[in-house]
PDB file of C-alpha atoms and ligand atoms in Angstrom:
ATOM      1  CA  UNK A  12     -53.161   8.338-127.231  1.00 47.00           C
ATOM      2  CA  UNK A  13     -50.058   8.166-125.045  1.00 64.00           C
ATOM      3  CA  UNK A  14     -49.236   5.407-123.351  1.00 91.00           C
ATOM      4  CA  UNK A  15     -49.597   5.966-119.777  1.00 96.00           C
ATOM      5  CA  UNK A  16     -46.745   4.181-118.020  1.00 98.00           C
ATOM      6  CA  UNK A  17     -44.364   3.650-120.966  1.00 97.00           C
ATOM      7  CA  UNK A  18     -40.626   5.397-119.749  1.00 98.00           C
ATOM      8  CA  UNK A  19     -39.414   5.717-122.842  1.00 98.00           C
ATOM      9  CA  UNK A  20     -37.185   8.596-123.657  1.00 98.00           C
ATOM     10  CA  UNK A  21     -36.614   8.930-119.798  1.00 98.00           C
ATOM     11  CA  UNK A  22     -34.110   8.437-117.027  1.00 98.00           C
ATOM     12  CA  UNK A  23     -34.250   7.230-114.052  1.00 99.00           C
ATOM     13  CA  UNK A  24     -31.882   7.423-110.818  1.00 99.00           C
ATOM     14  CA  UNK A  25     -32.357   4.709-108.527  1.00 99.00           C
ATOM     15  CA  UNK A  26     -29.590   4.761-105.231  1.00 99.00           C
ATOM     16  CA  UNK A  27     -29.018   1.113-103.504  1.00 98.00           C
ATOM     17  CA  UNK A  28     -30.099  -0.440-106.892  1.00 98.00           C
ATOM     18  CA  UNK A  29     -26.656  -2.956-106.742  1.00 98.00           C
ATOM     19  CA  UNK A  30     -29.110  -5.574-105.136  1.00 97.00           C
ATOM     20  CA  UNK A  31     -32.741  -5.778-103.072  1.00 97.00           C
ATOM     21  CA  UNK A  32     -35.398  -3.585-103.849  1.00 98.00           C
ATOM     22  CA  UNK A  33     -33.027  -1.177-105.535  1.00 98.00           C
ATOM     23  CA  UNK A  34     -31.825  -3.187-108.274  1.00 98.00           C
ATOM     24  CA  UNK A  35     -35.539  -4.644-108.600  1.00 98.00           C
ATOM     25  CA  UNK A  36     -37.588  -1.447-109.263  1.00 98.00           C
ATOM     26  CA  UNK A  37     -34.452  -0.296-111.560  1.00 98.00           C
ATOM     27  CA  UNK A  38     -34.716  -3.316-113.620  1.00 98.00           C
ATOM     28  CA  UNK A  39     -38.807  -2.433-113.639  1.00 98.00           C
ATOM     29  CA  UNK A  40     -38.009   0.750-114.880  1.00 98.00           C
ATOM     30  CA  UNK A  41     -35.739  -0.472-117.811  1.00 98.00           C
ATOM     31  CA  UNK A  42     -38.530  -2.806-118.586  1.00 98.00           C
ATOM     32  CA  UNK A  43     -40.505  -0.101-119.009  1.00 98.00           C
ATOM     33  CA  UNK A  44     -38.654   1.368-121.341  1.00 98.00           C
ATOM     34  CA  UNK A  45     -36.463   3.803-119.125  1.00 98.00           C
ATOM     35  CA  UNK A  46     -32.140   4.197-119.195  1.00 98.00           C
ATOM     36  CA  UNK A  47     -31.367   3.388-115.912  1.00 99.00           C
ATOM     37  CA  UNK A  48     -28.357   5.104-113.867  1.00 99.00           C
ATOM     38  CA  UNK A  49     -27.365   2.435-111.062  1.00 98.00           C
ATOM     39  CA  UNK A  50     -25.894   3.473-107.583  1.00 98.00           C
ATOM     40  CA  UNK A  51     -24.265   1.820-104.458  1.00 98.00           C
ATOM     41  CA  UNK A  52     -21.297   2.485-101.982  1.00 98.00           C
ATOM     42  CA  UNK A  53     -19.472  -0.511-103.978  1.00 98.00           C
ATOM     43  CA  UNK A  54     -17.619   0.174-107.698  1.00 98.00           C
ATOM     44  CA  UNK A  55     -17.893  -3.720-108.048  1.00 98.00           C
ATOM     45  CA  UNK A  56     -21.417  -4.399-107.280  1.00 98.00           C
ATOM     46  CA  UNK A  57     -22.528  -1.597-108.972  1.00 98.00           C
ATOM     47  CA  UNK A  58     -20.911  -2.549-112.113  1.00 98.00           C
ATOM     48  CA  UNK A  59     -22.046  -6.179-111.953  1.00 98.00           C
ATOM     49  CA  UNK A  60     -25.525  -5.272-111.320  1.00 98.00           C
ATOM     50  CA  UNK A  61     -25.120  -2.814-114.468  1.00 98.00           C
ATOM     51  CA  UNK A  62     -23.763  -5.530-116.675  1.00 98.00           C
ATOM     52  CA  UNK A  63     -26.606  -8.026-115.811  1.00 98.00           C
ATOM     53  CA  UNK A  64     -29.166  -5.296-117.002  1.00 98.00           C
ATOM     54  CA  UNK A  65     -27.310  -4.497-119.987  1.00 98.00           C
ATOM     55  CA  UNK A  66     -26.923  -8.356-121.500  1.00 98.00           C
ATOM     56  CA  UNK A  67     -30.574  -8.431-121.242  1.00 98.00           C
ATOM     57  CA  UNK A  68     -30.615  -5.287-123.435  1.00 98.00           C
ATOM     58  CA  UNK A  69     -31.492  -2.740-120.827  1.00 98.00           C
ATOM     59  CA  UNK A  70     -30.143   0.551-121.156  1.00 98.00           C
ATOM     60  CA  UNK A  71     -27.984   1.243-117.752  1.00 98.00           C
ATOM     61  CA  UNK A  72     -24.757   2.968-116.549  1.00 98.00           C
ATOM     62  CA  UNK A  73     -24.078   3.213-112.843  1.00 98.00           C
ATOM     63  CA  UNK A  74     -22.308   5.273-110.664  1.00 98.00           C
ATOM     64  CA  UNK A  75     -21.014   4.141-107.033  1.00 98.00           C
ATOM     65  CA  UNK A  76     -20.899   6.857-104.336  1.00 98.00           C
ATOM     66  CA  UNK A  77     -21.783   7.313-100.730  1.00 98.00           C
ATOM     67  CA  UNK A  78     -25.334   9.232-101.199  1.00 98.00           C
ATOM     68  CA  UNK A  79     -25.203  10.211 -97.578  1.00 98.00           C
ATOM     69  CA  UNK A  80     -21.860  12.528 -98.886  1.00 98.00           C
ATOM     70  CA  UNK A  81     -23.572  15.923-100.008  1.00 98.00           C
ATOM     71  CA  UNK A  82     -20.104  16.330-101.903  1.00 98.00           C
ATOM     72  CA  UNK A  83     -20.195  13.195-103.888  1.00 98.00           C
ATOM     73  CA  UNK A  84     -24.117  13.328-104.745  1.00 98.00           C
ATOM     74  CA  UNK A  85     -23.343  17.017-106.052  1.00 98.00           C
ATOM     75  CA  UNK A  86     -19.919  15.348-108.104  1.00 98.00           C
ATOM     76  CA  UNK A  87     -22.049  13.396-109.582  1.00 98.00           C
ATOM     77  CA  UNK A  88     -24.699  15.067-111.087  1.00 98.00           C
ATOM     78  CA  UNK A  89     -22.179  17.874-112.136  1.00 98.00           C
ATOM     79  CA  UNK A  90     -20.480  14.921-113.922  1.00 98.00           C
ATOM     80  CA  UNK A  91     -23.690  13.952-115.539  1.00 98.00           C
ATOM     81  CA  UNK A  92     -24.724  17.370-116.636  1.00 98.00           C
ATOM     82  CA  UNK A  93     -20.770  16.988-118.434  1.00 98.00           C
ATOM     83  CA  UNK A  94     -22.106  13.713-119.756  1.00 98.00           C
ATOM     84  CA  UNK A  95     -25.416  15.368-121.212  1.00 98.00           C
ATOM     85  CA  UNK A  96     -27.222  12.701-118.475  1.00 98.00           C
ATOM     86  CA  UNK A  97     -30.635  14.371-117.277  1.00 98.00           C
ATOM     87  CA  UNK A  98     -32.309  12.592-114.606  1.00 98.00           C
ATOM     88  CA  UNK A  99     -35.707  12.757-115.072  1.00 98.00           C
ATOM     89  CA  UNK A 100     -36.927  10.339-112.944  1.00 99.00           C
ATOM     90  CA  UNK A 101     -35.357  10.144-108.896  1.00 99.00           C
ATOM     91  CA  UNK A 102     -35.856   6.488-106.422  1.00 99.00           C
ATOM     92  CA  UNK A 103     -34.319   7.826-102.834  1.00 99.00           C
ATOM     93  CA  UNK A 104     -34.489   4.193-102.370  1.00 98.00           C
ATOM     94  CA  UNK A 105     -30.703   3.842 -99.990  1.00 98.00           C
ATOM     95  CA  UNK A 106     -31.623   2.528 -96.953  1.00 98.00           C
ATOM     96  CA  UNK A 107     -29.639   0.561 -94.192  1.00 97.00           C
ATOM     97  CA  UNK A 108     -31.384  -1.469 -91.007  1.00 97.00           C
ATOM     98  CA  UNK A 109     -29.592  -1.531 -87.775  1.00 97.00           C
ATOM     99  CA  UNK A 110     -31.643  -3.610 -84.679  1.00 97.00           C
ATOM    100  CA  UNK A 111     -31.110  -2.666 -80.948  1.00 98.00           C
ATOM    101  CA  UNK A 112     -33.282  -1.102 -78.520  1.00 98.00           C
ATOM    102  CA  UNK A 113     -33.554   2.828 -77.984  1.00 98.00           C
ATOM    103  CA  UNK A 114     -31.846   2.911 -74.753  1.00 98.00           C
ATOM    104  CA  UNK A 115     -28.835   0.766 -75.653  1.00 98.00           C
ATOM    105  CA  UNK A 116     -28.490   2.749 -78.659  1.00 98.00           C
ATOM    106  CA  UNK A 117     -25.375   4.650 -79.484  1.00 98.00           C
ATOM    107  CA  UNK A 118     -26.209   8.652 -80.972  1.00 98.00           C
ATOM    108  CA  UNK A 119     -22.997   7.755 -84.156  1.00 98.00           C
ATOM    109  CA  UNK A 120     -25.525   4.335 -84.986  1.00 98.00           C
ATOM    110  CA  UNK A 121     -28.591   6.646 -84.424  1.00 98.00           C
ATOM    111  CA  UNK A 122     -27.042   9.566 -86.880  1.00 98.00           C
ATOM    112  CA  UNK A 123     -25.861   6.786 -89.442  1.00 98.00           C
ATOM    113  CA  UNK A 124     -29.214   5.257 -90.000  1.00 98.00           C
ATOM    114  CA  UNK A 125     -31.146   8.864 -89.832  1.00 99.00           C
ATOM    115  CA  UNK A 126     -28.635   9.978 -92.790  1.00 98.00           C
ATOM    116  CA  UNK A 127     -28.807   7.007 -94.819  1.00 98.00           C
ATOM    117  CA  UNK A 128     -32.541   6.569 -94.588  1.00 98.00           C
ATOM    118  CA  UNK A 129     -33.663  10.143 -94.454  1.00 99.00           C
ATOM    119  CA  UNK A 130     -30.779  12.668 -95.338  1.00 99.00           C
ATOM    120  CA  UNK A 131     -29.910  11.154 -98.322  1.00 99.00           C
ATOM    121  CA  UNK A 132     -33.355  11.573-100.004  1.00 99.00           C
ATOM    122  CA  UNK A 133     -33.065  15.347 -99.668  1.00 99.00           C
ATOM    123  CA  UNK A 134     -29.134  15.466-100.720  1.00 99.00           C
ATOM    124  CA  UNK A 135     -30.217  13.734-103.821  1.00 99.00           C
ATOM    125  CA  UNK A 136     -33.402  14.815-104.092  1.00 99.00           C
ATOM    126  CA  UNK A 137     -32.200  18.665-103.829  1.00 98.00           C
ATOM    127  CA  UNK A 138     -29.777  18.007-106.918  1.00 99.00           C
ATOM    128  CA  UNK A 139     -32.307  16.019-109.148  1.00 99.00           C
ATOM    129  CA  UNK A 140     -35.187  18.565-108.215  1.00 99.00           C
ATOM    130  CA  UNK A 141     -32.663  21.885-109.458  1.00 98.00           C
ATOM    131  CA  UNK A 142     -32.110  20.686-112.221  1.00 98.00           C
ATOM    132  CA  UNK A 143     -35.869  19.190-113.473  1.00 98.00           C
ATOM    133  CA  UNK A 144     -37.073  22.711-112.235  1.00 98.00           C
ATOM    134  CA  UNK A 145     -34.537  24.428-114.549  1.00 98.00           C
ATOM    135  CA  UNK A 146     -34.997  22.395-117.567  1.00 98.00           C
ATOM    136  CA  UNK A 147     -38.713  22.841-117.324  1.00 98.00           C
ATOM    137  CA  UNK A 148     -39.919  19.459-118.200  1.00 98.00           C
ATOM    138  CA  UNK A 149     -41.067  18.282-115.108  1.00 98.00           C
ATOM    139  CA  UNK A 150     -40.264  15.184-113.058  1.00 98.00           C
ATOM    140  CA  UNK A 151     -40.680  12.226-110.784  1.00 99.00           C
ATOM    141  CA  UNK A 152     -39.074  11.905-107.200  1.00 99.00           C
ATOM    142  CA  UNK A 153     -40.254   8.450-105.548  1.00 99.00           C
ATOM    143  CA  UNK A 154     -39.418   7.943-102.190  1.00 99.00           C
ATOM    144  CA  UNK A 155     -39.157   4.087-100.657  1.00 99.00           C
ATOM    145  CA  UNK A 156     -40.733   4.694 -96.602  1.00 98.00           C
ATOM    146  CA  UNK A 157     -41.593   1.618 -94.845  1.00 98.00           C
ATOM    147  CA  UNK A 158     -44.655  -0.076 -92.527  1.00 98.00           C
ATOM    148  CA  UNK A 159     -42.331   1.993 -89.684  1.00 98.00           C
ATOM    149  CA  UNK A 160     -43.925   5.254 -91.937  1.00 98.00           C
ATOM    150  CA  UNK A 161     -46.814   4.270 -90.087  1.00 98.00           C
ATOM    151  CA  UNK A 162     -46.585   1.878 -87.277  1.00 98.00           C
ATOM    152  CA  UNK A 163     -44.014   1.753 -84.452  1.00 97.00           C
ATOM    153  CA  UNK A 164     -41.888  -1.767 -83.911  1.00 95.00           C
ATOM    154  CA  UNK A 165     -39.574  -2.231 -81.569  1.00 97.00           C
ATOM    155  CA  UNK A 166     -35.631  -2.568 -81.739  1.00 97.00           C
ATOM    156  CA  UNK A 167     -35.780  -0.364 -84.621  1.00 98.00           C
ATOM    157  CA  UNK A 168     -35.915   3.126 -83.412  1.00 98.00           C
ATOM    158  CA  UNK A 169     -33.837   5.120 -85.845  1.00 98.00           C
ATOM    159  CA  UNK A 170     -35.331   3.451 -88.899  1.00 98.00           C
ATOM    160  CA  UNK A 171     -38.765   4.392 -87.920  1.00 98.00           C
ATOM    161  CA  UNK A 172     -38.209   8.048 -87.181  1.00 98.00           C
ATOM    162  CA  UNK A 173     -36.126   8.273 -90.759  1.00 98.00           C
ATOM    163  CA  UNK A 174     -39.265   6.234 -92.476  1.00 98.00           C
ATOM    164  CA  UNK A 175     -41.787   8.366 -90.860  1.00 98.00           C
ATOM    165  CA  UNK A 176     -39.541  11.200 -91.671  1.00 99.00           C
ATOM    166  CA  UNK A 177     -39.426  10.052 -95.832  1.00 99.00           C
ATOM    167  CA  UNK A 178     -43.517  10.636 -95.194  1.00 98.00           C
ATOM    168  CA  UNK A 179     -43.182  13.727 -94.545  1.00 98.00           C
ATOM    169  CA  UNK A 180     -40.184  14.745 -96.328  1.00 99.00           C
ATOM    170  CA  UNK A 181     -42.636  13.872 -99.628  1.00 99.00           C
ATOM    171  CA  UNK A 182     -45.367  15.716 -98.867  1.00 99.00           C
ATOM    172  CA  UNK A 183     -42.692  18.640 -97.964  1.00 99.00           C
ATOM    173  CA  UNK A 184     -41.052  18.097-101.777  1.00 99.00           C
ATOM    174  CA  UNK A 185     -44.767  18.614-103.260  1.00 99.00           C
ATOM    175  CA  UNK A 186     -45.308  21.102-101.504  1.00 99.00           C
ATOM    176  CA  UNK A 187     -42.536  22.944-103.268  1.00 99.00           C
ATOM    177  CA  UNK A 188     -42.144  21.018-106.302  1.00 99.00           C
ATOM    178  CA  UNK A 189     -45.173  20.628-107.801  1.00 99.00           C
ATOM    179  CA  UNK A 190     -46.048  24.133-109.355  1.00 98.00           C
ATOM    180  CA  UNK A 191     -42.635  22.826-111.659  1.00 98.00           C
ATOM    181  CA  UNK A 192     -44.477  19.969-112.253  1.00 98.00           C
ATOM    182  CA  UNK A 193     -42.735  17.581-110.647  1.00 99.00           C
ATOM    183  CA  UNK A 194     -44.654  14.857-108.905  1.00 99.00           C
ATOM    184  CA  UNK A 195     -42.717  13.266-105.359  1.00 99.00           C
ATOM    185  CA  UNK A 196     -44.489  10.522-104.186  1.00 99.00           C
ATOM    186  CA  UNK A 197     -43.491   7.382-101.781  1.00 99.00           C
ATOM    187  CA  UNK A 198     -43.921   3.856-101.734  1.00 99.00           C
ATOM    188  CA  UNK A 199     -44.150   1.775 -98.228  1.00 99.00           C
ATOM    189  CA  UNK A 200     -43.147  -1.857 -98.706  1.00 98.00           C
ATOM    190  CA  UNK A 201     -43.960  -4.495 -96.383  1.00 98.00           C
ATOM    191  CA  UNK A 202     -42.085  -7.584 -95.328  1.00 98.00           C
ATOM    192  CA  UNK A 203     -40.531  -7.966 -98.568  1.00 98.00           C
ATOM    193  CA  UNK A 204     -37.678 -11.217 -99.054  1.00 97.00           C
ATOM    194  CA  UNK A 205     -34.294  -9.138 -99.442  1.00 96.00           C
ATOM    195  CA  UNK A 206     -31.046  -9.466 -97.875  1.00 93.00           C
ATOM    196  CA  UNK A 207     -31.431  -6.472 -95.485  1.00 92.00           C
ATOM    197  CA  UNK A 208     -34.261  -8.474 -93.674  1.00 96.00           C
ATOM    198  CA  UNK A 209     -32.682 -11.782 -94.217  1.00 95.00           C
ATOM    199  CA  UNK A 210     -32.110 -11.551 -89.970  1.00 95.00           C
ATOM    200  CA  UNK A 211     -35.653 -11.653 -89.969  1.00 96.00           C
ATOM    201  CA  UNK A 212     -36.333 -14.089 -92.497  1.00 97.00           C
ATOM    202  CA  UNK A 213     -34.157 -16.702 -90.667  1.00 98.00           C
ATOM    203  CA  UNK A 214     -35.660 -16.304 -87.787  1.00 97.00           C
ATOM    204  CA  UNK A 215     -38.491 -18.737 -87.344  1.00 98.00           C
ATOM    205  CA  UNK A 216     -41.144 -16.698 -84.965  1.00 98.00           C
ATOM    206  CA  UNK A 217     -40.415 -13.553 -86.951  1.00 97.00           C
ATOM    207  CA  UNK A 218     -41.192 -15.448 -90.027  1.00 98.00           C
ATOM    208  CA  UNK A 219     -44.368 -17.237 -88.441  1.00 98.00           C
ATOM    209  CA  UNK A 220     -45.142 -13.158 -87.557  1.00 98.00           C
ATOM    210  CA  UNK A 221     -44.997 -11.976 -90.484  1.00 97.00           C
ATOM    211  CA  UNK A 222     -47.534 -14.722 -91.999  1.00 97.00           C
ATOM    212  CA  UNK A 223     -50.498 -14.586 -88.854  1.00 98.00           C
ATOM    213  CA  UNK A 224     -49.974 -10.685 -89.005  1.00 98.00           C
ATOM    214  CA  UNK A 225     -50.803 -10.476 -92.798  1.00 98.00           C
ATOM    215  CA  UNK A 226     -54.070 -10.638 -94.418  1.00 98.00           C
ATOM    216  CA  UNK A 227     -51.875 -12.039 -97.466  1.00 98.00           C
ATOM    217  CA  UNK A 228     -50.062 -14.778 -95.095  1.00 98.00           C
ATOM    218  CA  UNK A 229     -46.828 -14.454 -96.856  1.00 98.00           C
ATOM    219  CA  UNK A 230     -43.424 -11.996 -97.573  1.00 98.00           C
ATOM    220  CA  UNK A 231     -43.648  -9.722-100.702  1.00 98.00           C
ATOM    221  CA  UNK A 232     -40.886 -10.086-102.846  1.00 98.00           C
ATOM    222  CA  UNK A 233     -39.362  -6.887-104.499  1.00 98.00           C
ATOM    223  CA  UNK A 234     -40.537  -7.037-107.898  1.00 98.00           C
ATOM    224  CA  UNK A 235     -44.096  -6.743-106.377  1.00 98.00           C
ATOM    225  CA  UNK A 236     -43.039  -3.069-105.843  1.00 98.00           C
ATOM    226  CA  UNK A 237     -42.079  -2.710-109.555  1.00 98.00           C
ATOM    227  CA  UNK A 238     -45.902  -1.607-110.987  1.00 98.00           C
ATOM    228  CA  UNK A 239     -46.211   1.182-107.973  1.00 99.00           C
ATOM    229  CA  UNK A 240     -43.148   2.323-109.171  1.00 99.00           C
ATOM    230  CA  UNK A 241     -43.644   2.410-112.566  1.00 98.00           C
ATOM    231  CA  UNK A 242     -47.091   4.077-112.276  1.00 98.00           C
ATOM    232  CA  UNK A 243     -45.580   6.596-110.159  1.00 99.00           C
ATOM    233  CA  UNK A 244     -42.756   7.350-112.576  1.00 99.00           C
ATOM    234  CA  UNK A 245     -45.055   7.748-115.639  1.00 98.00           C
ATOM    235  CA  UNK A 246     -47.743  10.266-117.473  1.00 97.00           C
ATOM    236  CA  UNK A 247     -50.126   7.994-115.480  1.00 98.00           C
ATOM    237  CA  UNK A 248     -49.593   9.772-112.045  1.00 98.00           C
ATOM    238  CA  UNK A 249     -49.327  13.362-113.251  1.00 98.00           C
ATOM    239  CA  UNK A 250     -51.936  14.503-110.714  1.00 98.00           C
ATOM    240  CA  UNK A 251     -50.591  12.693-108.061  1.00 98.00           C
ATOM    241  CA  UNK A 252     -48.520  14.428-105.501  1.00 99.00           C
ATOM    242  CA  UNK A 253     -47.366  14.143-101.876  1.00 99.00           C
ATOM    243  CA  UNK A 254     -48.851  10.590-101.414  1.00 99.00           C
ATOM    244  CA  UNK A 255     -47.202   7.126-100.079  1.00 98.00           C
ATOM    245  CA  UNK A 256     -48.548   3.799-101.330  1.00 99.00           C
ATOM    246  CA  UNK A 257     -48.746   1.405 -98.698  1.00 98.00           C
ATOM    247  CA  UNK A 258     -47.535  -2.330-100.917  1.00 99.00           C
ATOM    248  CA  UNK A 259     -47.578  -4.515 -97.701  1.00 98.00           C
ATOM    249  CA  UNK A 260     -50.399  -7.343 -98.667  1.00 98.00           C
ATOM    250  CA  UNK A 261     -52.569  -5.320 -96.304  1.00 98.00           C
ATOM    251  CA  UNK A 262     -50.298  -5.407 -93.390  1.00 98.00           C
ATOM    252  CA  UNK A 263     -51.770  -1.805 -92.256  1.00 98.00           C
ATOM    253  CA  UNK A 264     -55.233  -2.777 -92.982  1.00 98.00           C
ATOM    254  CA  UNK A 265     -55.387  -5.202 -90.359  1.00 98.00           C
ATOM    255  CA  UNK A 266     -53.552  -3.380 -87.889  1.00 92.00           C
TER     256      UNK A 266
HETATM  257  C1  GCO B 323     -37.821  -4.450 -89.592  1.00 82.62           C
HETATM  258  C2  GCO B 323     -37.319  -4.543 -90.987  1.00 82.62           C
HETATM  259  C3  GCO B 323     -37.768  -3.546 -91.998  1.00 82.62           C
HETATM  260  C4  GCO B 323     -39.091  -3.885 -92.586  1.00 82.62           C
HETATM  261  C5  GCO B 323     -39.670  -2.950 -93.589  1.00 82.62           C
HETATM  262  C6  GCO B 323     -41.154  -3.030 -93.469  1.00 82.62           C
HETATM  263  O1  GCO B 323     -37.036  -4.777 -88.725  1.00 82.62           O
HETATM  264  O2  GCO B 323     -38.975  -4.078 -89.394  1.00 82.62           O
HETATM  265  O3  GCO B 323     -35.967  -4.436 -90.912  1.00 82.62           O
HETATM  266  O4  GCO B 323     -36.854  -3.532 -93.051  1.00 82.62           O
HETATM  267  O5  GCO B 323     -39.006  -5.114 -93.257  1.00 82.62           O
HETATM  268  O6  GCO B 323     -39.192  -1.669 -93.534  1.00 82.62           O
HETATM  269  O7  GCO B 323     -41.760  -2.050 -94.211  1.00 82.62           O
END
């Protein structure tokens, strides 16, 4: 029998994965038995995060370019496909936060967030997905949305369109990609402890929020996001297309 959520043999993409949720799920996925191909904005981060997953016997390389920079995302795979690297496995997981309400915000902080959140996923996405469709093999494309894929909260306009956007943007991908057997599916994390909420974290009535508004009382931290991402990278969700999974404690079943 095969066993359903072992990576072996496989690579996987993950952009953002220097730190956070990024470097969490790739680390997952090398646990699982994937090579791992690490990505950020920063050559120095990127290779420190790579080196960390290598002395504990992972297989990883990493790559740092600006994934919002259709140019750079399409050096890089061309570079790969040099390399004899096939990515077989896709996180859109990038993301950037920026806090300030709708009407004091500026259209250039508006674009940036929409691009890193949402335009990135397809720039990437649109490389990874040629290829897997040419090689015929098949392939995995998980998107990271949000509890703003869902729920409106203020201060935080841009983020929310892009995270609804990711939504939709997956079910889009199946709907083209999954007659070449490639399966794009989402996860939506809650309040997870990473440095991109740390704002939030310090902040004593967010904090006491995020407990009374949660069934589970508490913050996820990012390797709770590591078995929906592993299940949705493996043989074990080859019928599964188009869908986000919701890891938030039950944030949105409350709401
Ligand atoms: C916010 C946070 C987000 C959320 C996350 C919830 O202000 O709401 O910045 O990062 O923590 O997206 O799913």
């Amino acid at each position: 029998m095969t066993h359903l959520f072992d990576l072996s043999g496989r690579t996987a993409f993950v952009t953002g994965s220097a730190r956070g949720i990024g470097y969490a799920l790739a680390e997952g996925l090398a646990a699982a038995g994937a090579s791992v191909v690490l990505n950020g904005t920063r050559a120095d981060t990127v290779a420190e995060s790579v080196s960390k997953l290598v002395s504990a016997g992972y297989q990883a390389q990493g790559r740092a370019f600006d994934v919002t920079d259709e140019a750079a995302v399409a050096d890089a795979f061309a570079q790969w496909d040099r390399d004899g690297v096939q990515i077989d496995i896709l996180v859109n997981n990038a993301g950037i936060q920026f806090r300030k309400p709708l009407v004091d915000l500026e259209l250039s902080d508006w674009q940036r967030v929409i691009d890193t959140n949402l335009t990135s996923a397809f720039i990437v996405a649109k490389q990874a997905a040629r290829r897997m469709i040419a090689r015929g093999k098949g392939g995995k494309i998980i998107n990271i949305g949000s509890l703003t894929s869902e729920a409106g909260r203020a201060t935080v306009g841009a983020y929310t369109a892009a995270k609804g956007g990711i939504k939709m943007l997956t079910r889009a991908m199946s709907a083209e990609w999954a007659v070449s057997n490639i399966q794009a599916n989402a996860i939506g994390p809650g309040y997870i402890l990473t440095d991109m909420n740390k704002p939030l974290i310090e902040n004593a009535a967010f904090d006491a929020w995020v407990k009374s508004s949660n069934p589970s009382q508490r913050w996820g931290t990012p390797d709770e996001l590591v078995g929906t991402a592993v299940y949705l990278a493996s043989p074990a969700s080859s019928y599964v297309n188009g869908q986000i999974i919701y890891v938030d404690g039950g944030w949105l079943a409350v709401l």
